[in-house]
């Protein structure tokens, strides 16, 4: 019996703005044919993702990625992470 592979999609993140004083990180994320803009208020733990189309697919994995890599992320930086779903 062969193991079934889970579907995967690569999400690409670009950080466009960071303010430690305001506690905000902003950027763009692309996955498949979707593209979103996000604002993460890390001091309050709030992540907003726009537009709403496909937001339910990206918000949780993006939040985990940002929390894990927060101090490594810099404006102008390009990053990627894997989503265990096919978008």
mmCIF file of C-alpha atoms in Angstrom:
data_model
loop_
_atom_site.group_PDB
_atom_site.id
_atom_site.type_symbol
_atom_site.label_atom_id
_atom_site.label_comp_id
_atom_site.label_asym_id
_atom_site.label_seq_id
_atom_site.Cartn_x
_atom_site.Cartn_y
_atom_site.Cartn_z
ATOM 1 C CA UNK A 1 0.000 0.000 0.000
ATOM 2 C CA UNK A 2 1.536 3.321 -1.042
ATOM 3 C CA UNK A 3 1.359 6.446 1.059
ATOM 4 C CA UNK A 4 -0.756 9.162 -0.448
ATOM 5 C CA UNK A 5 1.019 12.518 -0.715
ATOM 6 C CA UNK A 6 -0.742 15.557 0.639
ATOM 7 C CA UNK A 7 -1.265 18.371 -1.847
ATOM 8 C CA UNK A 8 1.114 21.325 -1.503
ATOM 9 C CA UNK A 9 1.136 24.919 -2.664
ATOM 10 C CA UNK A 10 4.057 27.318 -2.292
ATOM 11 C CA UNK A 11 3.119 30.747 -0.930
ATOM 12 C CA UNK A 12 5.436 33.657 -1.718
ATOM 13 C CA UNK A 13 5.645 36.540 0.746
ATOM 14 C CA UNK A 14 7.099 40.026 0.229
ATOM 15 C CA UNK A 15 7.431 42.380 3.181
ATOM 16 C CA UNK A 16 6.650 45.967 2.166
ATOM 17 C CA UNK A 17 6.622 47.814 5.507
ATOM 18 C CA UNK A 18 7.775 47.208 9.047
ATOM 19 C CA UNK A 19 7.455 49.402 12.124
ATOM 20 C CA UNK A 20 8.716 48.107 15.455
ATOM 21 C CA UNK A 21 7.465 51.288 17.157
ATOM 22 C CA UNK A 22 3.887 50.730 15.909
ATOM 23 C CA UNK A 23 4.114 46.935 16.108
ATOM 24 C CA UNK A 24 3.105 46.466 12.452
ATOM 25 C CA UNK A 25 4.333 44.346 9.554
ATOM 26 C CA UNK A 26 2.749 44.713 6.095
ATOM 27 C CA UNK A 27 3.215 42.870 2.865
ATOM 28 C CA UNK A 28 1.891 40.808 -0.008
ATOM 29 C CA UNK A 29 1.414 37.068 -0.327
ATOM 30 C CA UNK A 30 0.849 35.049 -3.526
ATOM 31 C CA UNK A 31 -0.206 31.421 -3.829
ATOM 32 C CA UNK A 32 -1.404 29.807 -7.038
ATOM 33 C CA UNK A 33 -3.525 32.431 -8.847
ATOM 34 C CA UNK A 34 -4.414 34.279 -5.621
ATOM 35 C CA UNK A 35 -2.779 37.452 -4.307
ATOM 36 C CA UNK A 36 -3.460 39.192 -1.007
ATOM 37 C CA UNK A 37 -2.227 42.164 0.992
ATOM 38 C CA UNK A 38 -1.795 41.691 4.722
ATOM 39 C CA UNK A 39 -1.204 43.728 7.835
ATOM 40 C CA UNK A 40 0.024 41.982 10.956
ATOM 41 C CA UNK A 41 -0.251 43.927 14.208
ATOM 42 C CA UNK A 42 2.089 41.625 16.099
ATOM 43 C CA UNK A 43 1.756 43.293 19.489
ATOM 44 C CA UNK A 44 -1.998 42.641 19.442
ATOM 45 C CA UNK A 45 -1.749 39.339 17.556
ATOM 46 C CA UNK A 46 -4.089 40.568 14.804
ATOM 47 C CA UNK A 47 -3.682 39.610 11.151
ATOM 48 C CA UNK A 48 -5.860 41.162 8.452
ATOM 49 C CA UNK A 49 -5.810 39.807 4.898
ATOM 50 C CA UNK A 50 -7.467 41.456 1.883
ATOM 51 C CA UNK A 51 -9.263 40.833 -0.401
ATOM 52 C CA UNK A 52 -11.648 38.331 1.145
ATOM 53 C CA UNK A 53 -11.562 35.891 -1.800
ATOM 54 C CA UNK A 54 -9.539 32.872 -0.665
ATOM 55 C CA UNK A 55 -8.682 34.495 2.676
ATOM 56 C CA UNK A 56 -9.802 31.419 4.637
ATOM 57 C CA UNK A 57 -7.172 29.370 2.783
ATOM 58 C CA UNK A 58 -4.218 31.635 3.571
ATOM 59 C CA UNK A 59 -4.882 33.411 6.865
ATOM 60 C CA UNK A 60 -3.979 30.594 9.266
ATOM 61 C CA UNK A 61 -0.838 29.340 7.450
ATOM 62 C CA UNK A 62 0.343 32.937 6.885
ATOM 63 C CA UNK A 63 -0.162 33.724 10.577
ATOM 64 C CA UNK A 64 1.905 30.681 11.599
ATOM 65 C CA UNK A 65 4.663 31.654 9.140
ATOM 66 C CA UNK A 66 4.794 35.247 10.422
ATOM 67 C CA UNK A 67 4.914 34.149 14.068
ATOM 68 C CA UNK A 68 7.712 31.656 13.399
ATOM 69 C CA UNK A 69 9.852 34.040 11.328
ATOM 70 C CA UNK A 70 8.933 37.453 12.785
ATOM 71 C CA UNK A 71 12.417 38.646 13.774
ATOM 72 C CA UNK A 72 13.935 37.410 10.493
ATOM 73 C CA UNK A 73 11.542 39.313 8.210
ATOM 74 C CA UNK A 74 12.736 42.583 6.686
ATOM 75 C CA UNK A 75 11.148 45.117 4.311
ATOM 76 C CA UNK A 76 11.990 44.286 0.703
ATOM 77 C CA UNK A 77 12.633 40.668 1.629
ATOM 78 C CA UNK A 78 11.120 37.794 -0.345
ATOM 79 C CA UNK A 79 10.175 34.611 1.502
ATOM 80 C CA UNK A 80 8.276 31.402 0.808
ATOM 81 C CA UNK A 81 6.477 28.720 2.783
ATOM 82 C CA UNK A 82 4.496 25.586 1.952
ATOM 83 C CA UNK A 83 0.766 25.235 2.465
ATOM 84 C CA UNK A 84 -0.527 21.677 2.835
ATOM 85 C CA UNK A 85 -3.384 22.264 0.416
ATOM 86 C CA UNK A 86 -3.899 22.780 -3.275
ATOM 87 C CA UNK A 87 -5.086 26.307 -4.044
#
